[in-house]
XYZ file of C-alpha atoms in Angstrom:
625
model
C 0.000 0.000 0.000
C 1.383 3.410 -0.954
C 1.541 6.356 1.452
C -1.486 7.912 -0.184
C -3.802 4.886 -0.074
C -5.115 2.328 2.398
C -6.200 -1.168 1.374
C -9.510 -2.056 2.978
C -12.704 -3.840 2.062
C -15.591 -1.694 0.897
C -17.430 -2.286 4.164
C -14.359 -1.412 6.236
C -13.855 1.760 4.215
C -17.478 2.776 4.703
C -17.346 2.336 8.485
C -14.059 4.284 8.713
C -15.537 7.033 6.547
C -18.723 7.288 8.619
C -16.725 7.552 11.847
C -15.012 10.705 10.548
C -18.148 12.675 9.590
C -19.419 15.585 11.702
C -22.075 18.272 11.581
C -21.656 21.782 12.896
C -24.247 24.498 13.490
C -23.813 27.632 15.573
C -20.348 26.450 16.567
C -21.590 23.143 18.054
C -20.089 20.006 16.509
C -21.606 16.506 16.652
C -20.923 13.109 15.166
C -23.057 12.869 12.040
C -23.321 9.076 12.349
C -23.283 8.445 16.082
C -23.667 4.663 15.898
C -24.946 1.743 13.852
C -27.908 -0.503 14.520
C -27.714 -3.949 12.985
C -29.257 -7.381 12.589
C -26.965 -9.704 10.663
C -27.588 -12.311 8.002
C -25.842 -13.601 4.931
C -26.197 -10.230 3.196
C -24.142 -8.209 5.690
C -22.502 -10.476 8.270
C -19.185 -10.894 6.404
C -19.107 -7.300 5.157
C -20.543 -4.594 7.415
C -20.627 -7.017 10.347
C -16.905 -7.759 10.070
C -16.136 -4.064 9.582
C -18.010 -3.122 12.757
C -15.915 -5.648 14.675
C -12.754 -4.330 13.024
C -13.498 -0.728 14.004
C -15.553 -1.115 17.159
C -13.471 1.570 18.873
C -14.721 4.282 16.486
C -18.231 3.096 15.557
C -20.624 2.107 18.379
C -22.867 -0.862 17.548
C -26.412 -1.423 18.846
C -28.218 -4.751 18.513
C -31.881 -4.585 17.496
C -34.678 -7.154 17.364
C -36.634 -5.907 14.355
C -35.370 -3.942 11.362
C -38.278 -1.512 11.346
C -37.759 -0.859 15.039
C -34.091 -0.080 14.496
C -35.048 2.683 12.055
C -37.572 4.052 14.570
C -34.862 4.146 17.243
C -32.549 6.008 14.875
C -35.322 8.477 14.036
C -36.026 9.130 17.718
C -32.319 9.803 18.237
C -32.168 12.244 15.301
C -35.267 14.147 16.342
C -34.076 14.563 19.919
C -30.836 16.085 18.593
C -32.579 18.447 16.144
C -31.420 16.425 13.110
C -27.779 17.289 13.782
C -26.838 13.669 14.482
C -28.102 10.466 12.915
C -27.585 6.723 13.168
C -27.066 4.021 10.561
C -29.054 0.780 10.225
C -27.633 -2.315 8.545
C -29.607 -5.412 7.540
C -29.298 -8.568 5.525
C -30.909 -8.940 2.117
C -34.478 -10.171 1.680
C -36.909 -9.677 4.587
C -34.321 -7.782 6.617
C -34.131 -5.179 3.875
C -37.855 -4.936 3.144
C -38.559 -4.497 6.855
C -36.805 -1.133 6.512
C -39.438 0.340 4.203
C -41.934 1.455 6.861
C -39.242 3.089 8.973
C -37.750 4.778 5.921
C -41.127 6.210 4.937
C -41.607 7.538 8.467
C -38.176 9.184 8.446
C -38.607 10.824 5.054
C -42.152 12.032 5.684
C -41.032 13.612 8.954
C -37.835 15.035 7.349
C -35.567 13.183 9.782
C -32.166 11.724 8.823
C -31.320 8.023 8.949
C -28.734 6.050 6.946
C -29.875 2.628 5.695
C -27.293 0.008 4.700
C -29.142 -3.093 3.459
C -27.293 -6.005 1.916
C -27.989 -6.803 -1.737
C -27.490 -9.493 -4.389
C -24.041 -10.335 -5.808
C -22.989 -7.522 -8.134
C -21.055 -10.110 -10.138
C -24.129 -12.359 -10.417
C -21.760 -15.209 -9.594
C -24.423 -16.744 -7.374
C -27.687 -16.186 -9.194
C -30.292 -16.529 -7.869
C -29.048 -16.566 -4.316
C -31.031 -17.122 -1.139
C -33.763 -14.455 -0.684
C -33.113 -12.868 -4.101
C -36.081 -11.461 -6.001
C -35.837 -12.446 -9.661
C -37.340 -10.067 -12.197
C -37.684 -11.622 -15.664
C -36.781 -8.490 -17.669
C -34.822 -6.313 -15.188
C -31.821 -8.159 -13.816
C -30.617 -5.170 -11.785
C -33.797 -5.009 -9.655
C -33.746 -6.251 -6.077
C -36.076 -5.941 -3.107
C -34.062 -2.900 -2.070
C -35.673 -0.999 -4.924
C -38.736 -0.769 -2.679
C -36.696 1.773 -0.723
C -36.313 4.155 -3.682
C -39.617 6.057 -3.283
C -39.178 6.448 0.486
C -35.533 7.573 0.349
C -34.220 11.088 -0.251
C -31.114 9.548 -1.796
C -30.592 5.998 -3.083
C -27.651 4.219 -4.658
C -26.522 0.642 -5.198
C -22.751 0.334 -4.786
C -21.765 -2.153 -7.507
C -18.038 -1.283 -7.501
C -15.828 -0.354 -4.528
C -14.729 2.968 -6.041
C -18.384 3.945 -6.577
C -18.676 4.294 -2.792
C -16.618 7.490 -2.738
C -19.010 9.866 -4.546
C -22.074 8.059 -3.222
C -20.972 8.232 0.429
C -20.286 11.943 0.066
C -23.704 12.506 -1.490
C -25.311 10.504 1.295
C -23.724 12.719 3.953
C -24.709 15.848 2.007
C -28.365 14.825 2.078
C -28.354 13.699 5.699
C -26.902 17.057 6.811
C -29.066 19.223 4.546
C -31.968 20.715 6.551
C -34.076 21.096 3.398
C -33.365 17.708 1.834
C -32.886 15.313 4.723
C -34.713 12.029 5.266
C -33.886 8.373 4.767
C -30.732 7.730 2.739
C -30.149 4.243 1.335
C -26.855 2.744 0.182
C -27.656 -0.773 -1.016
C -24.533 -2.933 -0.631
C -24.087 -6.083 -2.753
C -22.576 -8.630 -0.431
C -19.635 -9.481 -2.678
C -18.720 -5.789 -3.046
C -18.845 -5.343 0.741
C -16.052 -7.888 1.109
C -13.977 -6.749 -1.899
C -10.670 -4.960 -1.193
C -9.645 -1.681 -2.796
C -6.843 0.877 -2.419
C -8.683 3.844 -0.933
C -7.266 7.384 -0.969
C -6.363 8.493 2.536
C -8.307 11.713 2.023
C -11.512 9.662 2.047
C -10.993 8.970 5.757
C -10.078 12.503 6.787
C -12.325 14.248 9.282
C -15.043 16.100 7.401
C -17.444 18.701 8.820
C -20.807 19.315 7.202
C -21.999 22.789 8.129
C -25.758 22.926 8.648
C -26.745 26.197 7.058
C -29.148 28.834 8.307
C -30.199 30.568 5.071
C -31.591 34.086 5.522
C -34.772 35.282 3.799
C -34.588 37.090 0.490
C -34.984 40.853 1.119
C -37.828 41.152 -1.400
C -39.697 38.248 0.203
C -39.085 39.692 3.670
C -40.430 43.098 2.626
C -43.573 41.505 1.181
C -44.028 39.452 4.338
C -43.798 42.537 6.547
C -46.401 44.298 4.405
C -48.708 41.299 4.689
C -48.417 41.159 8.475
C -48.857 44.893 8.995
C -52.021 44.902 6.887
C -53.579 41.928 8.711
C -56.149 42.437 11.443
C -56.375 38.825 12.625
C -53.018 37.115 11.998
C -52.351 33.603 13.337
C -49.040 31.718 13.471
C -48.994 27.953 12.945
C -45.813 26.486 14.431
C -44.658 23.248 12.828
C -41.805 20.854 13.442
C -39.387 23.169 11.659
C -39.434 25.457 14.701
C -37.904 22.668 16.793
C -35.495 21.444 14.104
C -34.093 24.979 13.775
C -34.052 25.572 17.552
C -36.206 28.608 16.860
C -38.357 28.453 19.997
C -36.806 31.560 21.568
C -37.117 33.510 18.308
C -40.794 32.552 18.079
C -41.392 33.567 21.691
C -39.733 36.932 21.080
C -41.911 37.547 18.016
C -45.083 36.627 19.916
C -44.069 38.832 22.852
C -43.393 41.809 20.610
C -46.390 41.534 18.294
C -49.070 39.723 20.270
C -49.689 37.382 17.308
C -51.177 34.146 18.700
C -49.497 30.806 18.055
C -51.190 27.473 17.389
C -49.166 24.324 16.789
C -49.203 21.174 14.720
C -48.415 17.823 16.303
C -44.744 18.219 15.352
C -44.658 21.853 16.482
C -46.339 21.534 19.861
C -44.105 22.885 22.596
C -42.730 25.665 20.385
C -44.105 27.916 23.122
C -44.686 26.825 26.712
C -48.326 26.020 27.331
C -48.612 28.899 29.804
C -47.329 31.572 27.417
C -50.166 34.076 26.860
C -50.005 33.644 23.073
C -49.920 29.830 23.044
C -53.269 28.420 21.919
C -52.304 24.742 21.792
C -52.959 22.344 18.932
C -54.694 23.260 15.684
C -56.826 21.352 13.207
C -58.856 18.186 13.592
C -57.265 17.416 16.951
C -56.821 21.047 17.921
C -58.221 23.183 20.706
C -61.422 25.189 20.427
C -59.579 28.505 20.722
C -57.080 27.618 17.971
C -59.705 26.401 15.552
C -62.060 29.311 16.238
C -59.284 31.787 15.454
C -58.225 29.812 12.397
C -61.719 30.142 10.940
C -61.580 33.930 11.208
C -57.869 34.563 10.567
C -57.155 36.864 7.623
C -53.439 35.952 7.566
C -52.092 32.502 8.455
C -48.327 32.460 9.044
C -47.013 28.920 8.729
C -43.574 28.363 10.258
C -41.910 25.059 9.419
C -45.139 23.192 8.704
C -46.180 20.807 5.917
C -49.905 21.647 6.270
C -51.174 18.070 6.509
C -54.897 17.403 6.302
C -55.105 17.183 10.101
C -53.776 20.745 10.308
C -56.069 22.184 7.613
C -59.071 20.066 8.641
C -58.962 18.664 5.112
C -59.239 22.131 3.613
C -62.218 23.275 5.721
C -60.567 25.197 8.563
C -59.533 28.581 7.154
C -62.845 30.222 6.284
C -62.220 33.978 6.262
C -63.272 35.132 2.766
C -60.013 37.056 2.291
C -57.642 34.710 4.110
C -54.061 34.740 2.841
C -51.058 32.621 3.754
C -47.448 33.510 4.525
C -45.169 30.483 4.818
C -41.725 30.600 6.400
C -40.029 27.314 5.526
C -36.557 26.114 4.656
C -37.959 24.188 1.678
C -39.563 25.960 -1.244
C -41.801 22.917 -1.718
C -43.551 23.517 1.602
C -43.317 27.312 1.505
C -45.451 27.490 -1.649
C -48.355 25.443 -0.295
C -51.794 27.081 -0.175
C -50.660 29.664 -2.777
C -48.782 31.455 -0.024
C -46.394 34.361 0.025
C -43.063 32.739 0.809
C -40.102 33.220 3.096
C -37.735 30.425 2.098
C -35.205 30.429 4.920
C -34.144 28.918 8.213
C -36.896 29.233 10.815
C -34.797 30.901 13.491
C -33.103 33.334 11.111
C -36.388 34.157 9.405
C -38.285 34.754 12.648
C -35.523 36.971 14.005
C -35.432 39.115 10.872
C -39.219 39.261 10.673
C -39.446 40.423 14.284
C -36.839 43.098 13.647
C -38.649 44.334 10.530
C -41.974 44.433 12.384
C -40.677 46.719 15.149
C -43.537 48.743 16.563
C -46.282 46.491 15.191
C -48.780 44.871 17.551
C -52.163 43.264 17.015
C -55.275 45.103 18.130
C -55.908 44.914 21.872
C -59.413 43.550 21.323
C -58.044 40.653 19.275
C -55.501 39.884 21.968
C -58.184 39.952 24.660
C -60.374 37.669 22.540
C -57.846 34.880 22.179
C -56.680 35.143 25.783
C -60.273 34.679 26.932
C -60.581 31.659 24.639
C -57.361 30.264 26.053
C -58.714 30.601 29.610
C -61.896 28.755 28.626
C -59.880 25.916 27.113
C -57.701 25.650 30.213
C -60.848 24.823 32.138
C -61.664 22.095 29.597
C -58.227 20.603 30.212
C -58.657 20.758 33.975
C -62.029 19.013 33.753
C -60.627 16.243 31.526
C -57.596 15.659 33.783
C -59.431 15.859 37.107
C -60.224 12.612 38.923
C -63.000 13.077 41.470
C -62.362 9.647 43.001
C -58.744 8.613 43.607
C -59.898 5.011 44.082
C -61.708 4.749 40.730
C -60.447 3.179 37.525
C -58.905 6.041 35.533
C -60.073 7.203 32.135
C -57.494 7.751 29.420
C -57.520 11.521 29.883
C -57.086 11.066 33.621
C -54.014 8.925 32.898
C -52.635 11.895 30.976
C -53.535 14.195 33.850
C -51.636 12.091 36.366
C -48.679 11.866 33.996
C -48.789 15.643 33.495
C -48.490 16.070 37.254
C -45.575 13.602 37.408
C -43.186 14.612 34.622
C -40.589 17.336 34.807
C -40.099 20.101 32.272
C -37.297 18.201 30.528
C -38.962 14.768 30.433
C -39.775 13.454 26.949
C -43.225 11.984 26.254
C -43.456 9.887 23.067
C -46.525 8.764 21.138
C -47.502 8.074 17.551
C -50.831 6.371 16.925
C -54.263 5.477 18.241
C -56.567 7.698 20.263
C -53.727 9.136 22.345
C -52.435 11.608 19.701
C -55.767 13.409 19.600
C -56.041 13.585 23.372
C -52.448 14.758 23.715
C -52.685 17.408 21.000
C -55.765 18.904 22.645
C -54.812 18.532 26.289
C -51.087 18.107 26.920
C -49.442 21.108 28.593
C -45.962 21.245 27.084
C -43.369 22.811 29.347
C -40.219 22.321 27.297
C -39.293 22.261 23.615
C -38.424 18.538 23.619
C -41.068 17.298 26.032
C -43.756 16.559 23.429
C -42.545 13.960 20.903
C -45.440 12.989 18.631
C -44.727 11.151 15.370
C -47.794 12.031 13.322
C -46.430 12.431 9.821
C -46.752 8.670 9.318
C -48.642 7.883 12.550
C -46.892 4.548 12.766
C -48.089 2.026 15.324
C -45.116 0.460 17.056
C -42.951 3.577 16.870
C -43.072 4.561 20.522
C -40.918 1.978 22.327
C -37.994 1.892 19.861
C -38.125 5.693 19.510
C -37.889 5.971 23.282
C -34.683 3.934 23.107
C -33.226 6.301 20.498
C -34.212 9.361 22.519
C -32.754 7.854 25.677
C -29.466 7.240 23.858
C -29.455 10.865 22.717
C -30.415 12.236 26.144
C -28.948 10.063 28.896
C -30.252 10.986 32.306
C -33.514 12.380 30.918
C -36.719 10.517 31.860
C -38.219 9.220 28.590
C -41.815 7.975 28.460
C -43.371 5.837 25.725
C -47.164 6.061 25.812
C -48.700 3.024 24.119
C -52.138 1.517 23.833
C -52.645 -2.218 23.680
C -52.983 -2.085 19.888
C -49.678 -0.376 19.223
C -47.925 -2.429 21.921
C -48.852 -5.653 20.152
C -47.384 -4.315 16.917
C -43.790 -4.061 18.146
C -42.908 -4.759 21.799
C -39.683 -6.630 21.060
C -37.315 -3.668 21.476
C -38.037 -3.918 25.207
C -35.302 -6.558 25.104
C -32.964 -3.977 23.559
C -33.719 -1.483 26.328
C -32.898 -4.167 28.887
C -29.704 -5.157 27.061
C -28.520 -1.555 26.680
C -29.510 -0.706 30.290
C -31.703 2.165 29.115
C -34.258 3.176 31.779
C -37.117 3.988 29.400
C -40.581 4.155 30.925
C -43.499 2.524 29.086
C -47.030 3.558 30.050
C -49.155 0.708 28.695
C -52.852 1.550 28.474
C -55.165 -1.426 28.024
C -58.585 -0.766 26.485
C -58.948 -4.051 24.570
C -58.843 -2.860 21.000
C -58.273 -0.087 18.496
C -60.109 2.729 20.272
C -59.318 5.471 17.780
C -60.239 3.526 14.669
C -63.241 2.104 16.477
C -64.601 5.604 16.996
C -63.781 6.582 13.419
C -65.402 3.419 12.107
C -68.599 4.227 13.987
C -68.666 7.789 12.635
C -68.305 6.698 8.985
C -70.795 3.841 9.064
C -68.326 1.017 9.698
C -70.032 0.078 12.990
C -66.684 -0.540 14.775
C -66.169 -3.685 12.687
C -62.845 -5.400 13.362
C -61.641 -2.913 15.963
C -62.095 -4.773 19.274
C -59.879 -7.472 20.766
C -62.595 -9.950 21.662
C -63.549 -13.587 21.173
C -65.508 -14.408 18.047
C -69.133 -15.025 19.008
C -71.278 -17.872 17.628
C -72.760 -15.574 14.961
C -69.289 -14.746 13.661
C -69.084 -11.236 15.151
C -66.387 -10.134 17.558
C -68.724 -9.338 20.430
C -67.622 -11.887 22.983
C -65.583 -11.356 26.136
C -62.223 -9.582 26.002
C -59.306 -11.835 25.158
C -57.475 -13.302 28.172
C -54.235 -11.536 27.251
C -51.901 -10.243 29.953
C -49.702 -7.616 28.329
C -48.108 -6.702 31.658
C -46.880 -10.270 32.029
C -45.563 -10.087 28.468
C -43.560 -6.946 29.247
C -42.181 -8.598 32.390
C -41.181 -11.690 30.397
C -39.103 -9.452 28.111
C -37.160 -8.114 31.083
C -39.001 -4.970 32.203
C -39.930 -4.105 35.743
C -43.732 -3.900 35.728
C -45.953 -1.831 38.010
C -49.689 -2.551 37.796
C -52.091 0.276 38.619
C -55.824 -0.302 39.030
C -56.872 3.086 40.392
C -55.975 6.729 39.953
C -54.139 6.673 43.276
C -52.151 3.554 42.374
C -51.312 5.095 39.008
C -49.976 8.222 40.678
C -47.620 6.169 42.853
C -46.577 3.879 39.985
C -45.641 6.759 37.687
C -43.638 8.454 40.420
C -41.775 5.210 41.113
C -41.127 4.607 37.407
C -39.726 8.107 36.939
C -36.968 7.516 39.479
C -36.138 3.976 38.378
C -32.788 3.263 36.737
C -34.195 0.218 34.923
C -36.636 -0.155 32.013
C -40.033 0.072 33.694
C -43.585 -0.495 32.504
C -46.626 1.044 34.188
C -49.654 -1.012 33.171
C -53.171 0.358 33.587
C -56.582 -0.742 32.351
C -58.732 2.299 31.700
C -62.403 3.090 31.944
C -63.449 3.066 28.250
C -65.964 5.892 28.681
C -64.898 8.728 26.339
C -63.781 11.754 28.342
C -61.716 13.683 25.804
C -63.269 16.801 24.243
C -64.789 16.099 20.820
C -63.056 17.127 17.618
C -63.242 20.858 16.963
C -62.743 20.505 13.199
C -63.475 18.002 10.453
C -61.251 15.336 8.889
C -62.032 13.882 5.473
C -62.461 10.107 5.514
C -64.642 9.237 2.494
C -67.888 7.448 3.304
C -69.620 4.857 1.123
C -71.673 6.731 -1.474
C -74.287 3.967 -1.590
C -75.127 1.466 1.151
C -78.046 -0.513 2.516
C -77.192 -0.185 6.193
C -78.727 2.796 7.962
C -75.502 3.759 9.758
C -73.630 4.213 6.470
C -76.485 6.163 4.859
C -76.604 8.593 7.785
C -72.799 8.915 7.782
C -72.857 9.794 4.062
C -75.370 12.585 4.692
C -73.102 14.065 7.363
C -70.105 13.695 5.067
C -71.687 15.590 2.189
C -72.663 18.423 4.542
C -69.030 18.793 5.633
C -67.736 18.738 2.061
C -69.556 21.989 1.359
C -67.083 23.846 3.593
C -63.964 22.764 1.698
C -61.977 25.509 -0.015
C -59.163 25.629 -2.525
C -56.857 28.427 -1.414
C -55.508 29.974 -4.614
C -55.078 33.688 -3.909
C -51.735 35.053 -2.735
């Protein structure tokens, strides 16, 4: 080997390269790839697996139990660290690789970085077909990894060792780019992983990827200031981009100076503390009454770092002012142009700071400020009523579980959820006290996300109490990473709520004429319906069998003690509680479009269609800028 090269296998070179990559923003430097998750099989055991052993001192390895879960853990890690650090995930070919697809979609939809390294077929086709290989009769270069193309922000198959150099650099560029980030896939044919090559030493040099904070264009900023100054009822919608940019203080300063109220998406909740006078809580289908009432009458909606999903816009029915206009501050032009908006394409923190400076002296009308503060006070009473438990010895409702948890957690605790009925209750009711406390994955709303994500967050924030809130439905999807938490000695806390079925979809099914079909966990009755007794399943015993400490709580009082004990535990701990199924959460304040059967014989579906058509009349296409 010459002085300028180093002879390594492709897999060894990749691991050495990844260990030397860093991000830097605002003078703070982090490892770009902080560690690698892996489950090994014949597609990666002799390549990436051997390389991780070879360079264990520079690349931490974490053992997972399910490939999808490993991606969720990596996503939780990246989100906790504001996308400035990511993790890699390596799998075998075949089912190991295809199990990545759901996690990759979640990462890309939520704009969160993760590096995927699935094994692939022999590039040489020496063994063809090999075990687990998908054969395509007219496209010999297709493998199951091609399923990752549409859910990846960058994809390449490394069919020659030297092809890794430009591809690895492009992969890091995308992972560190705040506008382009998401899942990045480098498919690695197993023979190429093990092939040796003389690599230039420069490939392994420390490299820093600076995460930019682009400023707004002066013309766009001027137009934005004009739009705000001419508005009588402006409303800010804070999305996940506020957190990713660490723009919470800039948003607070703007709200303090101007009095413009702030509502939040699921990803943006916590951008302001719940007790800030301008914080109105969640917006949209699962929003608060005060947020949605103001949204209907707002003449200027200022979106900051939001994608405007249908939950936020109430499927296009929320913003009803006849002259409503939109101003979108977003680091991606794709999102900034939604709803025919005026645009500020820039970093959230930089844009908010410059907007606040340009708006010096502007403040909303005092009557408008008094109006939303009164609405906020009314909603606070709704929250208190939902959280309050009149009888400490009664079985708690789901909202009372949240109330007890709210009284238990500290400002820096992290509460994680993703699917079921809990996201709606949390968006309406949770009182966020810190920018990282509320961790809701609702871009993909993926059941099974919570426990592995809690592991990733705990890795990113050691010493911070991390709570995974799961219903029985989502727990049954993916509980196996409990073993990983035990193995890694990560004291995550799982709050397992048992209500014997899919509560959220059950309610939705009933509202759209589906009559709760297939949504309860019950024995099949003699007539074929699922109306028998609840299944004799003990999920607490299951969690204990996987190595968790389990605390069972039957009453509000027992729950209060169990949560307090779990918070101080240094071991993975599950608090198990069966809830009173009576609905206690406030009803939806805005619509959500789930199409209903246009023709049906059953009365429930006919009535649901009539309600559906009445709601459709309120939908608008926002086309004026």
